[in-house]
PDB file of C-alpha atoms in Angstrom:
ATOM      1  CA  MET A   9     -67.296  17.651  16.995  1.00  0.00           C
ATOM      2  CA  SER A  10     -70.865  16.045  16.760  1.00  0.00           C
ATOM      3  CA  ALA A  11     -72.547  13.140  18.188  1.00  0.00           C
ATOM      4  CA  ASN A  12     -75.536  11.038  17.313  1.00  0.00           C
ATOM      5  CA  MET A  13     -74.253  10.567  13.675  1.00  0.00           C
ATOM      6  CA  GLN A  14     -76.677   8.991  11.390  1.00  0.00           C
ATOM      7  CA  ARG A  15     -75.096   5.436  11.511  1.00  0.00           C
ATOM      8  CA  PRO A  16     -75.512   1.855  10.397  1.00  0.00           C
ATOM      9  CA  SER A  17     -75.127  -0.751  13.086  1.00  0.00           C
ATOM     10  CA  MET A  18     -71.256  -0.622  13.056  1.00  0.00           C
ATOM     11  CA  GLY A  19     -71.393  -4.468  12.412  1.00  0.00           C
ATOM     12  CA  LEU A  20     -73.060  -5.053  15.844  1.00  0.00           C
ATOM     13  CA  LEU A  21     -75.342  -7.849  15.356  1.00  0.00           C
ATOM     14  CA  HIS A  22     -78.836  -7.585  16.554  1.00  0.00           C
ATOM     15  CA  LEU A  23     -78.322  -4.017  17.654  1.00  0.00           C
ATOM     16  CA  GLN A  24     -81.757  -3.227  18.784  1.00  0.00           C
ATOM     17  CA  GLU A  25     -81.529  -5.911  21.515  1.00  0.00           C
ATOM     18  CA  GLY A  26     -78.001  -4.698  22.271  1.00  0.00           C
ATOM     19  CA  GLU A  27     -78.867  -1.205  23.020  1.00  0.00           C
ATOM     20  CA  LYS A  28     -81.063  -2.504  25.802  1.00  0.00           C
ATOM     21  CA  ASN A  29     -77.926  -3.599  27.598  1.00  0.00           C
ATOM     22  CA  PHE A  30     -75.566  -0.504  26.648  1.00  0.00           C
ATOM     23  CA  GLN A  31     -75.223   2.731  25.227  1.00  0.00           C
ATOM     24  CA  LEU A  32     -73.470   3.515  21.948  1.00  0.00           C
ATOM     25  CA  ALA A  33     -72.365   6.860  20.750  1.00  0.00           C
ATOM     26  CA  ARG A  34     -70.280   8.196  17.965  1.00  0.00           C
ATOM     27  CA  TYR A  35     -68.292  11.341  17.425  1.00  0.00           C
ATOM     28  CA  ALA A  36     -67.227  12.907  14.239  1.00  0.00           C
ATOM     29  CA  PRO A  37     -63.445  14.002  14.392  1.00  0.00           C
ATOM     30  CA  SER A  38     -62.165  17.263  14.061  1.00  0.00           C
ATOM     31  CA  GLU A  39     -61.244  18.547  10.563  1.00  0.00           C
ATOM     32  CA  ASP A  40     -57.470  18.254  11.410  1.00  0.00           C
ATOM     33  CA  ILE A  41     -57.671  14.416  11.572  1.00  0.00           C
ATOM     34  CA  ALA A  42     -60.754  13.670   9.687  1.00  0.00           C
ATOM     35  CA  PHE A  43     -58.710  12.500   6.639  1.00  0.00           C
ATOM     36  CA  PHE A  44     -57.298   9.625   8.684  1.00  0.00           C
ATOM     37  CA  VAL A  45     -59.952   9.016  11.321  1.00  0.00           C
ATOM     38  CA  LYS A  46     -63.461   8.054  10.315  1.00  0.00           C
ATOM     39  CA  HIS A  47     -65.143   8.611  13.698  1.00  0.00           C
ATOM     40  CA  PHE A  48     -64.829   8.046  17.567  1.00  0.00           C
ATOM     41  CA  TRP A  49     -67.014   5.715  19.298  1.00  0.00           C
ATOM     42  CA  ILE A  50     -67.903   5.044  22.764  1.00  0.00           C
ATOM     43  CA  VAL A  51     -69.944   2.059  24.343  1.00  0.00           C
ATOM     44  CA  SER A  52     -70.660   2.410  28.024  1.00  0.00           C
ATOM     45  CA  TRP A  53     -72.989   0.095  30.244  1.00  0.00           C
ATOM     46  CA  ASP A  54     -74.157  -0.465  33.714  1.00  0.00           C
ATOM     47  CA  LEU A  55     -75.318  -3.980  34.380  1.00  0.00           C
ATOM     48  CA  THR A  56     -74.626  -4.027  38.137  1.00  0.00           C
ATOM     49  CA  GLU A  57     -76.784  -6.738  39.485  1.00  0.00           C
ATOM     50  CA  GLN A  58     -78.252  -7.786  36.081  1.00  0.00           C
ATOM     51  CA  LYS A  59     -77.552 -10.675  33.643  1.00  0.00           C
ATOM     52  CA  GLN A  60     -74.464 -10.266  31.359  1.00  0.00           C
ATOM     53  CA  TYR A  61     -75.015  -9.835  27.629  1.00  0.00           C
ATOM     54  CA  LEU A  62     -72.833 -11.416  24.866  1.00  0.00           C
ATOM     55  CA  GLN A  63     -72.701  -8.920  22.110  1.00  0.00           C
ATOM     56  CA  GLU A  64     -71.625 -10.275  18.596  1.00  0.00           C
ATOM     57  CA  VAL A  65     -69.550  -7.994  16.197  1.00  0.00           C
ATOM     58  CA  VAL A  66     -69.025  -8.506  12.496  1.00  0.00           C
ATOM     59  CA  PRO A  67     -65.745  -7.279  11.634  1.00  0.00           C
ATOM     60  CA  ASN A  68     -64.956  -4.153   9.283  1.00  0.00           C
ATOM     61  CA  PRO A  69     -62.163  -3.188   7.031  1.00  0.00           C
ATOM     62  CA  CYS A  70     -60.942  -0.687   9.557  1.00  0.00           C
ATOM     63  CA  VAL A  71     -57.955  -0.237  12.094  1.00  0.00           C
ATOM     64  CA  ASN A  72     -59.417   0.594  15.654  1.00  0.00           C
ATOM     65  CA  LEU A  73     -57.239   2.214  18.330  1.00  0.00           C
ATOM     66  CA  ILE A  74     -59.224   1.082  21.197  1.00  0.00           C
ATOM     67  CA  ILE A  75     -59.087   2.058  25.048  1.00  0.00           C
ATOM     68  CA  GLN A  76     -60.290  -0.362  27.606  1.00  0.00           C
ATOM     69  CA  GLN A  77     -59.453  -1.407  31.173  1.00  0.00           C
ATOM     70  CA  GLY A  78     -56.347  -3.858  30.742  1.00  0.00           C
ATOM     71  CA  ARG A  79     -57.091  -4.530  27.157  1.00  0.00           C
ATOM     72  CA  SER A  80     -56.170  -1.401  25.223  1.00  0.00           C
ATOM     73  CA  GLY A  81     -54.150  -1.218  21.810  1.00  0.00           C
ATOM     74  CA  ILE A  82     -54.334  -0.735  18.085  1.00  0.00           C
ATOM     75  CA  PHE A  83     -56.260  -3.666  16.206  1.00  0.00           C
ATOM     76  CA  GLY A  84     -56.333  -4.404  12.583  1.00  0.00           C
ATOM     77  CA  ALA A  85     -59.350  -5.727  10.727  1.00  0.00           C
ATOM     78  CA  ALA A  86     -60.588  -9.138  12.440  1.00  0.00           C
ATOM     79  CA  LYS A  87     -61.273 -11.803   9.527  1.00  0.00           C
ATOM     80  CA  GLN A  88     -64.538 -13.067  11.288  1.00  0.00           C
ATOM     81  CA  LYS A  89     -67.081 -12.516  13.911  1.00  0.00           C
ATOM     82  CA  TYR A  90     -66.058 -11.922  17.459  1.00  0.00           C
ATOM     83  CA  SER A  91     -68.217 -11.615  20.522  1.00  0.00           C
ATOM     84  CA  TYR A  92     -67.725  -9.173  23.468  1.00  0.00           C
ATOM     85  CA  LEU A  93     -68.895 -10.052  27.207  1.00  0.00           C
ATOM     86  CA  VAL A  94     -70.835  -6.965  28.587  1.00  0.00           C
ATOM     87  CA  GLU A  95     -71.104  -7.395  32.242  1.00  0.00           C
ATOM     88  CA  GLY A  96     -70.729  -5.166  35.374  1.00  0.00           C
ATOM     89  CA  LYS A  97     -70.173  -1.495  34.796  1.00  0.00           C
ATOM     90  CA  GLY A  98     -67.719  -0.190  32.120  1.00  0.00           C
ATOM     91  CA  CYS A  99     -66.780   1.684  28.925  1.00  0.00           C
ATOM     92  CA  VAL A 100     -64.792   1.143  25.918  1.00  0.00           C
ATOM     93  CA  PHE A 101     -63.530   4.112  23.686  1.00  0.00           C
ATOM     94  CA  GLY A 102     -62.253   3.751  20.422  1.00  0.00           C
ATOM     95  CA  ALA A 103     -61.023   5.758  17.322  1.00  0.00           C
ATOM     96  CA  LYS A 104     -61.860   4.065  14.112  1.00  0.00           C
ATOM     97  CA  PHE A 105     -59.544   4.996  11.252  1.00  0.00           C
ATOM     98  CA  ARG A 106     -60.670   5.184   7.671  1.00  0.00           C
ATOM     99  CA  PRO A 107     -60.023   2.270   5.471  1.00  0.00           C
ATOM    100  CA  GLY A 108     -56.278   2.464   4.719  1.00  0.00           C
ATOM    101  CA  GLY A 109     -56.041   5.569   7.157  1.00  0.00           C
ATOM    102  CA  PHE A 110     -53.761   3.834   9.668  1.00  0.00           C
ATOM    103  CA  TYR A 111     -51.104   2.751   7.165  1.00  0.00           C
ATOM    104  CA  PRO A 112     -49.390   6.469   7.124  1.00  0.00           C
ATOM    105  CA  PHE A 113     -48.713   6.132  10.668  1.00  0.00           C
ATOM    106  CA  MET A 114     -47.069   2.752  10.727  1.00  0.00           C
ATOM    107  CA  GLN A 115     -45.446   2.699   7.285  1.00  0.00           C
ATOM    108  CA  GLN A 116     -45.700  -1.137   7.222  1.00  0.00           C
ATOM    109  CA  PRO A 117     -48.313  -3.396   5.740  1.00  0.00           C
ATOM    110  CA  VAL A 118     -51.476  -3.066   7.835  1.00  0.00           C
ATOM    111  CA  SER A 119     -52.057  -7.060   7.261  1.00  0.00           C
ATOM    112  CA  SER A 120     -49.227  -7.394   9.834  1.00  0.00           C
ATOM    113  CA  LEU A 121     -51.829  -6.348  12.381  1.00  0.00           C
ATOM    114  CA  ALA A 122     -54.014  -9.211  11.796  1.00  0.00           C
ATOM    115  CA  ASP A 123     -52.748 -11.575  14.597  1.00  0.00           C
ATOM    116  CA  HIS A 124     -50.332  -8.953  16.209  1.00  0.00           C
ATOM    117  CA  PRO A 125     -51.979  -5.636  17.643  1.00  0.00           C
ATOM    118  CA  LEU A 126     -49.913  -2.962  18.462  1.00  0.00           C
ATOM    119  CA  GLY A 127     -49.492  -1.088  21.876  1.00  0.00           C
ATOM    120  CA  ILE A 128     -50.456   2.448  21.776  1.00  0.00           C
ATOM    121  CA  HIS A 129     -46.966   3.418  22.749  1.00  0.00           C
ATOM    122  CA  ASP A 130     -45.757   1.784  19.499  1.00  0.00           C
ATOM    123  CA  ILE A 131     -47.135   4.451  17.497  1.00  0.00           C
ATOM    124  CA  PHE A 132     -48.082   7.397  19.897  1.00  0.00           C
ATOM    125  CA  ASP A 133     -45.872   8.944  22.511  1.00  0.00           C
ATOM    126  CA  ILE A 134     -48.141   7.867  25.412  1.00  0.00           C
ATOM    127  CA  ASP A 135     -48.070   5.098  27.907  1.00  0.00           C
ATOM    128  CA  GLY A 136     -51.187   2.849  27.430  1.00  0.00           C
ATOM    129  CA  PRO A 137     -52.024   2.197  31.088  1.00  0.00           C
ATOM    130  CA  ALA A 138     -51.751   6.052  31.807  1.00  0.00           C
ATOM    131  CA  MET A 139     -54.015   6.668  28.929  1.00  0.00           C
ATOM    132  CA  GLU A 140     -56.648   4.017  30.199  1.00  0.00           C
ATOM    133  CA  LYS A 141     -56.595   5.536  33.510  1.00  0.00           C
ATOM    134  CA  LEU A 142     -56.814   9.191  32.484  1.00  0.00           C
ATOM    135  CA  LEU A 143     -59.364   8.867  29.724  1.00  0.00           C
ATOM    136  CA  LEU A 144     -61.580   6.282  31.360  1.00  0.00           C
ATOM    137  CA  SER A 145     -61.651   8.611  34.433  1.00  0.00           C
ATOM    138  CA  LEU A 146     -63.412  11.390  32.432  1.00  0.00           C
ATOM    139  CA  GLU A 147     -67.149  11.793  32.817  1.00  0.00           C
ATOM    140  CA  ALA A 148     -67.956  13.883  29.559  1.00  0.00           C
ATOM    141  CA  GLU A 149     -67.778  11.854  26.351  1.00  0.00           C
ATOM    142  CA  THR A 150     -66.659  15.046  24.636  1.00  0.00           C
ATOM    143  CA  ALA A 151     -63.758  15.300  26.941  1.00  0.00           C
ATOM    144  CA  MET A 152     -62.625  11.880  26.036  1.00  0.00           C
ATOM    145  CA  VAL A 153     -62.581  12.710  22.424  1.00  0.00           C
ATOM    146  CA  GLU A 154     -60.734  16.013  22.754  1.00  0.00           C
ATOM    147  CA  LEU A 155     -58.091  13.973  24.884  1.00  0.00           C
ATOM    148  CA  ALA A 156     -57.870  11.456  22.074  1.00  0.00           C
ATOM    149  CA  GLU A 157     -57.302  14.031  19.649  1.00  0.00           C
ATOM    150  CA  ARG A 158     -54.599  15.605  21.679  1.00  0.00           C
ATOM    151  CA  PHE A 159     -52.435  12.726  21.444  1.00  0.00           C
ATOM    152  CA  ILE A 160     -53.065  11.900  17.960  1.00  0.00           C
ATOM    153  CA  LYS A 161     -52.415  15.252  16.270  1.00  0.00           C
ATOM    154  CA  PRO A 162     -48.798  15.438  16.982  1.00  0.00           C
ATOM    155  CA  LYS A 163     -48.281  12.220  15.247  1.00  0.00           C
ATOM    156  CA  LEU A 164     -50.263  13.143  12.123  1.00  0.00           C
ATOM    157  CA  PRO A 165     -48.397  12.038   8.951  1.00  0.00           C
ATOM    158  CA  GLU A 166     -48.765  13.549   5.429  1.00  0.00           C
ATOM    159  CA  GLN A 167     -51.851  12.871   3.601  1.00  0.00           C
ATOM    160  CA  ASP A 168     -51.665   9.892   1.225  1.00  0.00           C
ATOM    161  CA  GLU A 169     -53.477   9.920  -2.024  1.00  0.00           C
ATOM    162  CA  SER A 170     -53.645   6.124  -1.865  1.00  0.00           C
ATOM    163  CA  VAL A 171     -55.951   6.527   1.111  1.00  0.00           C
ATOM    164  CA  THR A 172     -58.441   8.667  -0.917  1.00  0.00           C
ATOM    165  CA  LEU A 173     -58.344   6.003  -3.657  1.00  0.00           C
ATOM    166  CA  ILE A 174     -59.090   3.205  -1.099  1.00  0.00           C
ATOM    167  CA  ASN A 175     -61.955   5.097   0.327  1.00  0.00           C
ATOM    168  CA  GLN A 176     -63.733   5.807  -2.940  1.00  0.00           C
ATOM    169  CA  MET A 177     -63.420   1.883  -3.577  1.00  0.00           C
ATOM    170  CA  VAL A 178     -64.753   1.005  -0.305  1.00  0.00           C
ATOM    171  CA  ASP A 179     -67.538   3.793  -0.665  1.00  0.00           C
ATOM    172  CA  TRP A 180     -68.400   2.389  -3.970  1.00  0.00           C
ATOM    173  CA  ILE A 181     -68.677  -1.262  -2.788  1.00  0.00           C
ATOM    174  CA  MET A 182     -71.030  -0.010  -0.019  1.00  0.00           C
ATOM    175  CA  ALA A 183     -73.207   1.790  -2.309  1.00  0.00           C
ATOM    176  CA  GLU A 184     -73.499  -0.662  -5.351  1.00  0.00           C
ATOM    177  CA  ARG A 185     -75.043  -3.818  -4.333  1.00  0.00           C
ATOM    178  CA  SER A 186     -74.404  -5.287  -7.525  1.00  0.00           C
ATOM    179  CA  VAL A 187     -70.755  -5.446  -6.751  1.00  0.00           C
ATOM    180  CA  THR A 188     -69.839  -9.146  -6.010  1.00  0.00           C
ATOM    181  CA  LYS A 189     -66.551  -9.785  -7.776  1.00  0.00           C
ATOM    182  CA  VAL A 190     -63.143  -8.268  -7.601  1.00  0.00           C
ATOM    183  CA  ASP A 191     -63.183  -7.801 -11.275  1.00  0.00           C
ATOM    184  CA  GLN A 192     -65.909  -5.220 -11.226  1.00  0.00           C
ATOM    185  CA  LEU A 193     -63.573  -3.349  -8.764  1.00  0.00           C
ATOM    186  CA  CYS A 194     -60.760  -3.528 -11.036  1.00  0.00           C
ATOM    187  CA  GLU A 195     -62.743  -2.405 -13.944  1.00  0.00           C
ATOM    188  CA  ALA A 196     -64.357   0.410 -12.342  1.00  0.00           C
ATOM    189  CA  PHE A 197     -61.124   1.896 -11.081  1.00  0.00           C
ATOM    190  CA  HIS A 198     -59.059   0.937 -14.135  1.00  0.00           C
ATOM    191  CA  MET A 199     -56.484  -1.154 -11.993  1.00  0.00           C
ATOM    192  CA  ASN A 200     -55.191  -4.682 -12.400  1.00  0.00           C
ATOM    193  CA  LYS A 201     -55.939  -7.466  -9.933  1.00  0.00           C
ATOM    194  CA  ARG A 202     -52.445  -7.802  -8.589  1.00  0.00           C
ATOM    195  CA  THR A 203     -51.969  -4.306  -8.034  1.00  0.00           C
ATOM    196  CA  LEU A 204     -55.391  -3.994  -6.361  1.00  0.00           C
ATOM    197  CA  GLN A 205     -54.478  -7.005  -4.125  1.00  0.00           C
ATOM    198  CA  ARG A 206     -51.172  -5.426  -3.192  1.00  0.00           C
ATOM    199  CA  LEU A 207     -52.812  -2.090  -2.408  1.00  0.00           C
ATOM    200  CA  PHE A 208     -55.544  -3.752  -0.042  1.00  0.00           C
ATOM    201  CA  ASP A 209     -52.658  -5.912   1.718  1.00  0.00           C
ATOM    202  CA  GLN A 210     -50.516  -2.687   2.376  1.00  0.00           C
ATOM    203  CA  TYR A 211     -53.163  -0.226   3.289  1.00  0.00           C
ATOM    204  CA  VAL A 212     -56.364  -2.044   4.542  1.00  0.00           C
ATOM    205  CA  GLY A 213     -54.898  -5.376   5.816  1.00  0.00           C
ATOM    206  CA  VAL A 214     -57.489  -7.672   4.179  1.00  0.00           C
ATOM    207  CA  THR A 215     -58.226  -8.612   0.652  1.00  0.00           C
ATOM    208  CA  PRO A 216     -60.750  -6.668  -1.700  1.00  0.00           C
ATOM    209  CA  LYS A 217     -62.629  -9.972  -2.202  1.00  0.00           C
ATOM    210  CA  TRP A 218     -63.349 -10.033   1.729  1.00  0.00           C
ATOM    211  CA  VAL A 219     -64.304  -6.339   1.660  1.00  0.00           C
ATOM    212  CA  ILE A 220     -66.919  -6.930  -0.755  1.00  0.00           C
ATOM    213  CA  GLN A 221     -68.136 -10.134   0.798  1.00  0.00           C
ATOM    214  CA  LEU A 222     -68.218  -8.278   4.255  1.00  0.00           C
ATOM    215  CA  TYR A 223     -70.408  -5.405   3.187  1.00  0.00           C
ATOM    216  CA  ARG A 224     -72.682  -7.511   1.175  1.00  0.00           C
ATOM    217  CA  LEU A 225     -73.447  -9.896   4.180  1.00  0.00           C
ATOM    218  CA  GLN A 226     -73.490  -7.265   6.736  1.00  0.00           C
ATOM    219  CA  ASN A 227     -76.284  -5.507   4.690  1.00  0.00           C
ATOM    220  CA  ALA A 228     -78.072  -8.688   4.622  1.00  0.00           C
ATOM    221  CA  ALA A 229     -77.906  -8.923   8.603  1.00  0.00           C
ATOM    222  CA  GLU A 230     -78.863  -5.356   9.047  1.00  0.00           C
ATOM    223  CA  THR A 231     -81.992  -5.898   6.858  1.00  0.00           C
ATOM    224  CA  LEU A 232     -83.040  -9.019   8.527  1.00  0.00           C
ATOM    225  CA  ASP A 233     -82.539  -6.870  11.933  1.00  0.00           C
ATOM    226  CA  ARG A 234     -84.937  -4.264  10.661  1.00  0.00           C
ATOM    227  CA  SER A 235     -87.377  -6.685   9.176  1.00  0.00           C
ATOM    228  CA  PRO A 236     -87.106 -10.356  10.356  1.00  0.00           C
ATOM    229  CA  SER A 237     -90.071 -11.388   7.887  1.00  0.00           C
ATOM    230  CA  HIS A 238     -88.108 -10.176   5.024  1.00  0.00           C
ATOM    231  CA  ASP A 239     -87.745 -12.751   2.271  1.00  0.00           C
ATOM    232  CA  TRP A 240     -84.035 -13.699   2.699  1.00  0.00           C
ATOM    233  CA  THR A 241     -84.375 -15.727  -0.851  1.00  0.00           C
ATOM    234  CA  GLN A 242     -85.455 -12.466  -2.533  1.00  0.00           C
ATOM    235  CA  LEU A 243     -82.660 -10.493  -0.366  1.00  0.00           C
ATOM    236  CA  SER A 244     -79.949 -12.838  -1.835  1.00  0.00           C
ATOM    237  CA  LEU A 245     -80.928 -11.932  -5.255  1.00  0.00           C
ATOM    238  CA  GLU A 246     -80.871  -8.232  -4.348  1.00  0.00           C
ATOM    239  CA  LEU A 247     -77.287  -8.678  -3.243  1.00  0.00           C
ATOM    240  CA  GLY A 248     -76.338 -10.095  -6.414  1.00  0.00           C
ATOM    241  CA  TYR A 249     -76.556 -13.937  -5.266  1.00  0.00           C
ATOM    242  CA  HIS A 250     -78.036 -16.028  -8.061  1.00  0.00           C
ATOM    243  CA  ASP A 251     -77.191 -19.142  -6.143  1.00  0.00           C
ATOM    244  CA  GLN A 252     -79.033 -19.629  -2.779  1.00  0.00           C
ATOM    245  CA  SER A 253     -76.508 -22.157  -1.337  1.00  0.00           C
ATOM    246  CA  HIS A 254     -73.818 -19.638  -2.059  1.00  0.00           C
ATOM    247  CA  PHE A 255     -75.409 -16.880  -0.220  1.00  0.00           C
ATOM    248  CA  ILE A 256     -76.124 -19.080   2.925  1.00  0.00           C
ATOM    249  CA  LYS A 257     -72.530 -20.117   2.905  1.00  0.00           C
ATOM    250  CA  ASP A 258     -71.216 -16.705   2.694  1.00  0.00           C
ATOM    251  CA  PHE A 259     -73.438 -15.380   5.451  1.00  0.00           C
ATOM    252  CA  LYS A 260     -72.689 -18.108   7.719  1.00  0.00           C
ATOM    253  CA  ALA A 261     -68.832 -17.420   7.028  1.00  0.00           C
ATOM    254  CA  VAL A 262     -69.454 -13.815   8.042  1.00  0.00           C
ATOM    255  CA  VAL A 263     -72.232 -13.741  10.485  1.00  0.00           C
ATOM    256  CA  GLY A 264     -71.670 -17.314  12.146  1.00  0.00           C
ATOM    257  CA  VAL A 265     -75.062 -18.735  11.503  1.00  0.00           C
ATOM    258  CA  THR A 266     -77.304 -19.309   8.579  1.00  0.00           C
ATOM    259  CA  PRO A 267     -80.172 -16.466   7.540  1.00  0.00           C
ATOM    260  CA  GLN A 268     -82.708 -18.822   9.095  1.00  0.00           C
ATOM    261  CA  GLU A 269     -80.820 -19.290  12.389  1.00  0.00           C
ATOM    262  CA  TYR A 270     -80.271 -15.702  12.517  1.00  0.00           C
ATOM    263  CA  VAL A 271     -83.848 -14.574  12.256  1.00  0.00           C
ATOM    264  CA  ARG A 272     -84.742 -17.147  14.918  1.00  0.00           C
ATOM    265  CA  LYS A 273     -82.175 -15.781  17.338  1.00  0.00           C
TER     266      LYS A 273
END
């Protein structure tokens, strides 16, 4: 198990500012569960007698098992930006499943999680509040990860080749900035659009079009975070947008504000 993995922002907007208010760590899973789990993540903070901080988060196409005081559960991919209020002192622990990696556990369309998160006890043989109390009482982050692996491993399903295919698709979308349309994905993986849509609904929980748009615009936000003076008009062209108004509309749909407003913030 290793921490401090090389990582993008995990969808945390204005991450450099955010890390003044909290600590973020990621841990690779053991080989036994790496087919299903992408990584474990831990956010901790101590803002005692300090001003609260509102962290904005862009969604991703993954299911997350989250353990936090009074709010634990299994959550599907969100379809819009959301915010988390960081205040007082606390910790949130998460297991981020690979795209499609949670379907073998639940054997129902992952799209059903969009507005109806599951309790941890619905999938794993453990009481949610008891797990909260036990895991969040641990001081060592590695001990938290080891405990989470202990309750996930007994429920490991058989590996599903569709999960491998979906991750190949998502990796390709992330790597190829020129991918802007679902038709390109269909052509690259020799699959008709209807089959592709059904696969993503069942395994990922969101449409392939949404995943393509998400990664293009998250990439744009991260670029503007690193370099606020970056020419966002040129950036839109680099991301395959030939219509500037289309880029602004999509950016606002994912990030919540226009590129100009994002840089000003």
